[in-house]
CSV table of N, CA, C and O in Angstrom, one decimal:
chain,number,residue,atom,x,y,z
A,1104,MET,N,-22.5,-16.9,23.0
A,1104,MET,CA,-23.6,-17.4,22.6
A,1104,MET,C,-24.3,-17.8,23.8
A,1104,MET,O,-24.0,-18.4,24.9
A,1105,ARG,N,-25.6,-17.8,23.7
A,1105,ARG,CA,-26.6,-18.0,24.9
A,1105,ARG,C,-26.8,-19.4,25.0
A,1105,ARG,O,-26.5,-20.3,24.0
A,1106,PRO,N,-26.9,-20.1,26.1
A,1106,PRO,CA,-27.1,-21.3,26.3
A,1106,PRO,C,-28.5,-21.9,25.8
A,1106,PRO,O,-29.3,-21.3,25.7
A,1107,ALA,N,-28.5,-23.1,25.3
A,1107,ALA,CA,-29.6,-23.7,24.8
A,1107,ALA,C,-30.7,-23.8,26.0
A,1107,ALA,O,-30.8,-24.1,27.1
A,1108,GLY,N,-32.0,-23.3,25.3
A,1108,GLY,CA,-33.2,-23.2,26.6
A,1108,GLY,C,-33.9,-24.6,26.4
A,1108,GLY,O,-33.5,-25.8,26.0
A,1109,GLU,N,-34.9,-24.6,27.5
A,1109,GLU,CA,-35.5,-26.2,27.6
A,1109,GLU,C,-36.4,-26.5,26.8
A,1109,GLU,O,-36.4,-27.5,26.3
A,1110,ALA,N,-36.9,-25.6,26.1
A,1110,ALA,CA,-37.9,-26.1,24.7
A,1110,ALA,C,-37.0,-26.6,23.7
A,1110,ALA,O,-37.2,-27.5,23.2
A,1111,TYR,N,-35.8,-25.8,23.5
A,1111,TYR,CA,-34.8,-26.3,22.5
A,1111,TYR,C,-34.4,-27.6,22.6
A,1111,TYR,O,-34.5,-28.5,21.6
A,1112,LEU,N,-33.7,-27.8,23.7
A,1112,LEU,CA,-33.3,-29.1,24.1
A,1112,LEU,C,-34.3,-30.1,24.0
A,1112,LEU,O,-34.1,-31.3,23.4
A,1113,ALA,N,-35.4,-30.0,24.6
A,1113,ALA,CA,-36.7,-30.7,24.4
A,1113,ALA,C,-37.2,-31.1,23.1
A,1113,ALA,O,-37.4,-32.4,22.7
A,1114,MET,N,-37.1,-30.4,22.4
A,1114,MET,CA,-37.8,-30.6,20.7
A,1114,MET,C,-36.4,-31.3,19.9
A,1114,MET,O,-36.6,-32.3,19.5
A,1115,LEU,N,-35.4,-31.0,20.3
A,1115,LEU,CA,-34.2,-31.7,19.8
A,1115,LEU,C,-34.2,-33.1,20.3
A,1115,LEU,O,-34.0,-34.1,19.4
A,1116,GLN,N,-34.0,-33.5,21.7
A,1116,GLN,CA,-34.2,-34.8,21.8
A,1116,GLN,C,-35.5,-35.5,21.5
A,1116,GLN,O,-35.5,-36.7,21.3
A,1117,ALA,N,-36.8,-34.6,21.4
A,1117,ALA,CA,-37.6,-35.6,20.7
A,1117,ALA,C,-37.6,-35.8,19.3
A,1117,ALA,O,-38.0,-36.9,19.0
A,1118,ALA,N,-37.0,-35.3,18.4
A,1118,ALA,CA,-36.7,-35.6,17.1
A,1118,ALA,C,-35.4,-36.8,17.2
A,1118,ALA,O,-35.9,-37.5,16.5
A,1119,HIS,N,-34.6,-36.7,17.8
A,1119,HIS,CA,-33.6,-38.1,17.8
A,1119,HIS,C,-34.5,-39.0,18.2
A,1119,HIS,O,-34.2,-40.3,17.8
A,1120,ALA,N,-35.0,-39.0,19.4
A,1120,ALA,CA,-36.0,-40.4,19.6
A,1120,ALA,C,-36.8,-40.8,18.7
A,1120,ALA,O,-37.2,-42.1,18.4
A,1121,ILE,N,-37.6,-40.1,18.3
A,1121,ILE,CA,-38.7,-40.3,17.1
A,1121,ILE,C,-37.9,-41.0,16.0
A,1121,ILE,O,-38.2,-41.9,15.2
A,1122,ARG,N,-36.7,-40.3,15.5
A,1122,ARG,CA,-36.0,-40.9,14.2
A,1122,ARG,C,-35.6,-42.2,14.6
A,1122,ARG,O,-35.3,-43.0,13.7
A,1123,GLN,N,-35.0,-42.3,15.8
A,1123,GLN,CA,-34.6,-43.9,16.2
A,1123,GLN,C,-35.9,-44.8,16.4
A,1123,GLN,O,-35.8,-45.9,15.8
A,1124,GLU,N,-36.9,-44.4,16.5
A,1124,GLU,CA,-38.0,-45.3,16.6
A,1124,GLU,C,-38.5,-45.8,15.1
A,1124,GLU,O,-39.1,-46.8,15.0
A,1125,ARG,N,-38.3,-44.8,14.4
A,1125,ARG,CA,-38.9,-44.8,12.9
A,1125,ARG,C,-37.6,-45.0,11.7
A,1125,ARG,O,-37.8,-44.8,10.7
A,1126,ALA,N,-36.6,-45.6,12.3
A,1126,ALA,CA,-35.5,-45.7,11.7
A,1126,ALA,C,-35.6,-46.4,10.4
A,1126,ALA,O,-34.9,-46.2,9.2
A,1127,GLU,N,-36.5,-47.3,10.4
A,1127,GLU,CA,-36.6,-48.4,9.6
A,1127,GLU,C,-37.5,-48.0,8.1
A,1127,GLU,O,-37.4,-48.2,7.3
A,1128,SER,N,-38.5,-47.1,8.8
A,1128,SER,CA,-39.3,-46.6,7.9
A,1128,SER,C,-39.0,-45.3,7.1
A,1128,SER,O,-39.3,-45.0,6.1
A,1129,GLY,N,-38.0,-44.7,8.1
A,1129,GLY,CA,-37.5,-43.2,7.3
A,1129,GLY,C,-38.6,-42.1,7.4
A,1129,GLY,O,-38.4,-41.2,7.0
A,1130,GLN,N,-39.3,-42.6,8.2
A,1130,GLN,CA,-40.5,-41.5,8.4
A,1130,GLN,C,-40.2,-40.4,9.3
A,1130,GLN,O,-39.4,-41.2,10.3
A,1131,GLY,N,-40.5,-39.2,9.3
A,1131,GLY,CA,-40.1,-38.1,9.9
A,1131,GLY,C,-41.1,-37.8,11.1
A,1131,GLY,O,-42.3,-38.7,10.9
A,1132,ALA,N,-41.3,-37.0,11.7
A,1132,ALA,CA,-42.2,-36.6,12.6
A,1132,ALA,C,-42.8,-35.3,12.4
A,1132,ALA,O,-42.0,-34.1,11.9
A,1133,THR,N,-44.0,-35.1,12.4
A,1133,THR,CA,-44.8,-33.9,12.2
A,1133,THR,C,-44.4,-32.8,13.2
A,1133,THR,O,-43.8,-33.2,14.5
A,1134,LEU,N,-44.7,-31.7,13.1
A,1134,LEU,CA,-44.5,-30.5,14.3
A,1134,LEU,C,-45.5,-31.0,15.2
A,1134,LEU,O,-45.2,-30.9,16.4
A,1135,ARG,N,-46.6,-31.4,15.1
A,1135,ARG,CA,-47.3,-31.8,16.1
A,1135,ARG,C,-47.1,-33.2,17.0
A,1135,ARG,O,-46.9,-32.8,18.5
A,1136,GLU,N,-46.5,-34.0,16.5
A,1136,GLU,CA,-45.9,-35.1,17.2
A,1136,GLU,C,-44.7,-34.5,18.0
A,1136,GLU,O,-44.6,-35.1,19.2
A,1137,LEU,N,-44.0,-33.7,17.4
A,1137,LEU,CA,-42.6,-33.2,18.0
A,1137,LEU,C,-43.0,-32.6,19.6
A,1137,LEU,O,-42.7,-32.5,20.6
A,1138,ALA,N,-44.3,-31.6,19.4
A,1138,ALA,CA,-44.6,-30.9,20.3
A,1138,ALA,C,-44.9,-31.8,21.4
A,1138,ALA,O,-45.1,-31.6,22.8
A,1139,HIS,N,-46.0,-32.8,21.0
A,1139,HIS,CA,-46.5,-33.5,22.0
A,1139,HIS,C,-45.2,-34.5,22.8
A,1139,HIS,O,-45.2,-34.6,23.8
A,1140,ARG,N,-44.3,-35.0,21.9
A,1140,ARG,CA,-43.2,-35.9,22.4
A,1140,ARG,C,-42.3,-34.8,23.4
A,1140,ARG,O,-41.8,-35.0,24.6
A,1141,ALA,N,-42.0,-33.4,23.1
A,1141,ALA,CA,-41.5,-32.6,23.9
A,1141,ALA,C,-42.2,-31.8,25.1
A,1141,ALA,O,-41.6,-31.2,26.0
A,1142,CYS,N,-43.4,-32.1,25.3
A,1142,CYS,CA,-44.3,-31.4,26.2
A,1142,CYS,C,-44.2,-30.1,26.3
A,1142,CYS,O,-43.9,-29.4,26.9
A,1143,VAL,N,-44.2,-29.4,24.8
A,1143,VAL,CA,-44.3,-27.9,24.8
A,1143,VAL,C,-45.5,-27.6,23.9
A,1143,VAL,O,-46.1,-28.5,23.1
A,1144,GLY,N,-45.9,-26.5,24.1
A,1144,GLY,CA,-47.3,-25.7,23.4
A,1144,GLY,C,-46.7,-25.9,21.8
A,1144,GLY,O,-45.6,-25.4,21.6
A,1145,TYR,N,-47.9,-25.7,20.9
A,1145,TYR,CA,-47.7,-25.7,19.7
A,1145,TYR,C,-47.0,-24.3,19.1
A,1145,TYR,O,-46.2,-24.5,18.2
A,1146,LYS,N,-47.3,-23.2,19.9
A,1146,LYS,CA,-46.5,-21.9,19.1
A,1146,LYS,C,-45.0,-22.1,19.6
A,1146,LYS,O,-44.1,-21.5,18.6
A,1147,VAL,N,-44.8,-22.7,20.7
A,1147,VAL,CA,-43.3,-22.7,21.2
A,1147,VAL,C,-42.7,-24.0,20.2
A,1147,VAL,O,-41.7,-23.2,19.8
A,1148,ALA,N,-43.3,-24.9,19.9
A,1148,ALA,CA,-42.9,-25.9,18.6
A,1148,ALA,C,-42.9,-25.5,17.5
A,1148,ALA,O,-41.7,-25.6,16.8
A,1149,ARG,N,-43.5,-24.4,17.1
A,1149,ARG,CA,-43.3,-23.9,15.8
A,1149,ARG,C,-42.2,-22.9,15.7
A,1149,ARG,O,-41.5,-23.0,14.6
A,1150,GLN,N,-41.7,-22.4,16.7
A,1150,GLN,CA,-40.9,-21.3,16.6
A,1150,GLN,C,-39.6,-22.0,16.9
A,1150,GLN,O,-38.4,-21.8,15.9
A,1151,THR,N,-39.3,-22.9,17.7
A,1151,THR,CA,-38.4,-23.6,18.0
A,1151,THR,C,-37.8,-24.4,16.8
A,1151,THR,O,-36.6,-24.8,16.4
A,1152,VAL,N,-38.7,-25.2,16.1
A,1152,VAL,CA,-38.5,-25.8,15.0
A,1152,VAL,C,-37.7,-24.8,13.6
A,1152,VAL,O,-37.0,-25.2,13.0
A,1153,ALA,N,-38.4,-23.8,13.7
A,1153,ALA,CA,-38.0,-22.7,12.5
A,1153,ALA,C,-36.7,-22.4,12.9
A,1153,ALA,O,-35.9,-22.2,12.0
A,1154,ASN,N,-36.4,-22.2,14.4
A,1154,ASN,CA,-35.0,-22.1,15.0
A,1154,ASN,C,-34.0,-23.2,14.6
A,1154,ASN,O,-32.8,-22.8,14.0
A,1155,LEU,N,-34.4,-24.3,14.6
A,1155,LEU,CA,-33.4,-25.5,14.5
A,1155,LEU,C,-33.1,-25.7,13.1
A,1155,LEU,O,-32.2,-25.9,12.8
A,1156,LYS,N,-34.3,-25.5,12.3
A,1156,LYS,CA,-34.1,-25.4,10.9
A,1156,LYS,C,-33.0,-24.4,10.4
A,1156,LYS,O,-32.1,-24.6,9.6
A,1157,ARG,N,-33.2,-23.3,11.0
A,1157,ARG,CA,-32.2,-22.1,10.6
A,1157,ARG,C,-30.7,-22.5,11.0
A,1157,ARG,O,-29.8,-22.3,10.1
A,1158,ARG,N,-30.7,-23.2,12.0
A,1158,ARG,CA,-29.3,-23.3,12.6
A,1158,ARG,C,-28.9,-24.8,12.0
A,1158,ARG,O,-27.9,-25.2,12.2
A,1159,LYS,N,-29.6,-25.4,10.9
A,1159,LYS,CA,-29.3,-26.6,10.3
A,1159,LYS,C,-29.3,-27.7,11.4
A,1159,LYS,O,-28.2,-28.7,11.2
A,1160,GLN,N,-29.9,-27.9,12.2
A,1160,GLN,CA,-30.0,-28.7,13.1
A,1160,GLN,C,-31.1,-30.0,13.0
A,1160,GLN,O,-31.5,-30.9,13.6
A,1161,LEU,N,-32.0,-29.4,12.1
A,1161,LEU,CA,-33.3,-30.2,11.6
A,1161,LEU,C,-33.6,-29.9,10.1
A,1161,LEU,O,-33.3,-28.8,9.7
A,1162,GLU,N,-34.0,-31.2,9.7
A,1162,GLU,CA,-34.3,-30.9,7.9
A,1162,GLU,C,-35.9,-31.3,7.9
A,1162,GLU,O,-36.3,-32.3,8.6
A,1163,THR,N,-36.4,-30.8,7.0
A,1163,THR,CA,-37.6,-31.5,6.3
A,1163,THR,C,-36.9,-32.6,5.5
A,1163,THR,O,-36.4,-32.4,4.4
A,1164,VAL,N,-37.7,-33.7,5.9
A,1164,VAL,CA,-37.7,-35.0,5.3
A,1164,VAL,C,-38.7,-35.5,4.1
A,1164,VAL,O,-38.5,-36.6,3.5
A,1165,GLY,N,-39.9,-34.9,4.2
A,1165,GLY,CA,-41.0,-35.2,3.6
A,1165,GLY,C,-42.3,-34.7,3.9
A,1165,GLY,O,-42.0,-33.9,4.4
A,1166,GLN,N,-43.3,-35.0,3.2
A,1166,GLN,CA,-44.5,-34.5,3.6
A,1166,GLN,C,-45.8,-35.6,4.0
A,1166,GLN,O,-45.5,-36.8,3.2
A,1167,ARG,N,-46.7,-35.6,4.9
A,1167,ARG,CA,-47.6,-36.4,4.8
A,1167,ARG,C,-48.9,-36.0,5.1
A,1167,ARG,O,-49.3,-34.9,5.7
A,1168,ARG,N,-49.9,-36.6,4.6
A,1168,ARG,CA,-51.5,-36.5,4.7
A,1168,ARG,C,-51.6,-36.9,6.4
A,1168,ARG,O,-51.5,-38.2,6.6
A,1169,VAL,N,-52.5,-36.0,6.8
A,1169,VAL,CA,-53.0,-36.2,8.1
A,1169,VAL,C,-54.3,-35.9,8.2
A,1169,VAL,O,-55.0,-35.3,7.4
A,1170,GLU,N,-55.1,-36.5,9.1
A,1170,GLU,CA,-56.7,-36.5,9.3
A,1170,GLU,C,-57.0,-35.1,9.8
A,1170,GLU,O,-58.3,-34.7,9.6
A,1171,TYR,N,-56.0,-34.4,10.7
A,1171,TYR,CA,-56.4,-32.9,11.2
A,1171,TYR,C,-56.6,-31.8,10.0
A,1171,TYR,O,-56.5,-30.7,10.7
A,1172,ARG,N,-55.7,-32.1,9.0
A,1172,ARG,CA,-55.7,-30.9,8.2
A,1172,ARG,C,-55.9,-31.3,6.8
A,1172,ARG,O,-55.5,-32.3,6.2
A,1173,ASN,N,-56.1,-30.3,5.7
A,1173,ASN,CA,-56.3,-30.7,4.3
A,1173,ASN,C,-55.3,-30.8,3.5
A,1173,ASN,O,-55.2,-31.6,2.8
A,1174,ARG,N,-54.1,-30.1,3.9
A,1174,ARG,CA,-52.9,-29.9,3.2
A,1174,ARG,C,-52.1,-30.8,3.8
A,1174,ARG,O,-52.0,-31.0,5.2
A,1175,PRO,N,-51.1,-31.3,3.0
A,1175,PRO,CA,-49.8,-32.3,3.9
A,1175,PRO,C,-49.2,-31.4,4.7
A,1175,PRO,O,-49.0,-30.3,4.4
A,1176,VAL,N,-48.7,-32.1,5.7
A,1176,VAL,CA,-47.7,-31.4,6.6
A,1176,VAL,C,-46.5,-31.9,6.1
A,1176,VAL,O,-46.0,-33.2,6.0
A,1177,ASP,N,-45.4,-31.1,6.7
A,1177,ASP,CA,-44.1,-31.5,6.7
A,1177,ASP,C,-43.5,-32.3,8.0
A,1177,ASP,O,-44.2,-32.6,8.9
A,1178,GLU,N,-42.7,-33.7,7.5
A,1178,GLU,CA,-41.9,-34.1,8.4
A,1178,GLU,C,-40.6,-33.8,8.3
A,1178,GLU,O,-39.8,-33.5,7.6
A,1179,TYR,N,-40.1,-33.7,9.6
A,1179,TYR,CA,-38.9,-33.4,10.3
A,1179,TYR,C,-38.1,-34.3,10.9
A,1179,TYR,O,-38.6,-35.2,11.5
A,1180,ALA,N,-36.6,-34.5,10.7
A,1180,ALA,CA,-36.0,-35.1,11.4
A,1180,ALA,C,-34.4,-34.6,11.5
A,1180,ALA,O,-34.1,-33.4,10.8
A,1181,PRO,N,-33.9,-35.1,12.6
A,1181,PRO,CA,-32.2,-34.1,13.1
A,1181,PRO,C,-31.6,-34.6,11.8
A,1181,PRO,O,-31.5,-35.6,11.2
A,1182,VAL,N,-30.6,-33.5,11.3
A,1182,VAL,CA,-29.8,-33.6,10.4
A,1182,VAL,C,-28.5,-34.7,11.0
A,1182,VAL,O,-28.4,-34.4,12.5
A,1183,ILE,N,-27.8,-35.6,10.4
A,1183,ILE,CA,-27.1,-36.6,10.9
A,1183,ILE,C,-25.5,-36.1,11.0
A,1183,ILE,O,-25.0,-35.6,10.0
A,1184,ASP,N,-25.2,-35.9,12.2
A,1184,ASP,CA,-23.8,-35.3,12.5
A,1184,ASP,C,-22.9,-36.4,12.2
A,1184,ASP,O,-22.7,-37.0,13.2
A,1185,SER,N,-22.2,-36.4,11.1
A,1185,SER,CA,-21.1,-38.0,11.0
A,1185,SER,C,-20.3,-38.0,12.0
A,1185,SER,O,-20.1,-39.1,12.3
A,1186,ALA,N,-19.7,-36.9,12.5
A,1186,ALA,CA,-18.8,-37.3,13.5
A,1186,ALA,C,-19.7,-37.9,15.1
A,1186,ALA,O,-18.8,-38.7,15.6
A,1187,ARG,N,-20.4,-37.4,15.4
A,1187,ARG,CA,-21.5,-37.8,16.6
A,1187,ARG,C,-22.1,-39.3,16.2
A,1187,ARG,O,-22.0,-39.9,16.9
A,1188,GLU,N,-22.2,-39.2,15.0
A,1188,GLU,CA,-23.1,-40.7,14.8
A,1188,GLU,C,-22.2,-42.0,14.7
A,1188,GLU,O,-22.5,-42.9,15.2
A,1189,PHE,N,-20.8,-41.4,14.2
A,1189,PHE,CA,-20.2,-42.9,14.4
A,1189,PHE,C,-19.1,-42.6,15.4
A,1189,PHE,O,-18.1,-43.6,15.6
A,1190,GLY,N,-19.3,-41.9,16.5
A,1190,GLY,CA,-18.8,-42.0,18.0
A,1190,GLY,C,-17.3,-41.2,18.1
A,1190,GLY,O,-16.8,-41.5,18.7
A,1191,THR,N,-17.0,-40.6,17.1
A,1191,THR,CA,-15.8,-39.6,17.3
A,1191,THR,C,-16.2,-38.3,17.4
A,1191,THR,O,-17.3,-38.0,16.9
A,1192,THR,N,-15.3,-37.8,18.2
A,1192,THR,CA,-15.7,-36.3,18.6
A,1192,THR,C,-14.8,-35.3,17.9
A,1192,THR,O,-13.9,-35.8,17.0
A,1193,ALA,N,-15.1,-34.1,17.7
A,1193,ALA,CA,-14.3,-32.9,17.2
A,1193,ALA,C,-12.6,-33.2,17.0
A,1193,ALA,O,-12.0,-33.0,16.3
A,1194,HIS,N,-12.4,-33.1,18.5
A,1194,HIS,CA,-11.1,-33.2,19.1
A,1194,HIS,C,-10.6,-34.6,18.3
A,1194,HIS,O,-9.2,-34.4,18.1
A,1195,VAL,N,-11.0,-35.8,18.2
A,1195,VAL,CA,-10.2,-36.9,17.5
A,1195,VAL,C,-10.3,-36.5,16.4
A,1195,VAL,O,-9.0,-37.1,15.7
A,1196,VAL,N,-11.3,-36.2,15.6
A,1196,VAL,CA,-11.0,-35.8,14.2
A,1196,VAL,C,-9.7,-34.8,13.6
A,1196,VAL,O,-9.0,-35.0,13.0
A,1197,LEU,N,-9.7,-33.9,14.5
A,1197,LEU,CA,-8.7,-32.9,14.5
A,1197,LEU,C,-7.0,-33.3,14.6
A,1197,LEU,O,-6.5,-33.1,14.0
A,1198,HIS,N,-7.2,-34.7,15.6
A,1198,HIS,CA,-6.1,-34.8,16.1
A,1198,HIS,C,-5.7,-35.8,14.8
A,1198,HIS,O,-4.3,-35.9,14.4
A,1199,GLN,N,-6.6,-36.5,14.1
A,1199,GLN,CA,-6.6,-37.2,13.1
A,1199,GLN,C,-5.8,-36.8,11.8
A,1199,GLN,O,-4.6,-37.0,11.4
A,1200,ILE,N,-6.5,-35.3,11.7
A,1200,ILE,CA,-5.8,-34.3,10.6
A,1200,ILE,C,-4.2,-33.9,10.7
A,1200,ILE,O,-3.5,-34.0,10.2
A,1201,VAL,N,-4.2,-33.5,12.3
A,1201,VAL,CA,-2.7,-33.2,12.6
A,1201,VAL,C,-1.8,-34.2,12.4
A,1201,VAL,O,-0.2,-34.0,11.9
A,1202,ALA,N,-2.2,-35.3,12.6
A,1202,ALA,CA,-1.3,-36.5,12.6
A,1202,ALA,C,-1.0,-36.6,11.1
A,1202,ALA,O,0.1,-37.1,10.7
A,1203,GLY,N,-2.0,-36.5,10.2
A,1203,GLY,CA,-1.9,-36.6,9.1
A,1203,GLY,C,-0.9,-35.8,8.2
A,1203,GLY,O,0.0,-36.2,7.5
A,1204,TRP,N,-0.9,-34.6,8.7
A,1204,TRP,CA,0.3,-33.5,8.2
A,1204,TRP,C,1.4,-33.5,8.4
A,1204,TRP,O,2.5,-33.4,8.0
A,1205,SER,N,1.6,-34.3,9.9
A,1205,SER,CA,3.0,-34.6,10.2
A,1205,SER,C,3.8,-35.8,9.4
A,1205,SER,O,4.9,-36.0,9.6
A,1206,ARG,N,2.9,-36.6,8.9
A,1206,ARG,CA,3.7,-37.7,7.9
A,1206,ARG,C,4.2,-37.1,6.9
A,1206,ARG,O,4.3,-36.2,6.3
């Protein structure tokens, strides 16, 4: 598998940063906000968001009306990975499973 590109990492980092900022409201980030935060162009952002959604690292959490468009736009947020969110890594979880089997 190819290593992640700069735009991919920047967009994912921007999504996580915006999610932390808006944790209380639960509001996601629009495509334009993600592109602006990640400092990438709109076309690159659109393709990268599509790739992130396909890989299940980004999800649509709602829609919002904005002044620059007649239709509502989608809001995106990173998918919560429970192993990373709670400070455990995959090898720790694997160790716990194997330890459970040995009992």
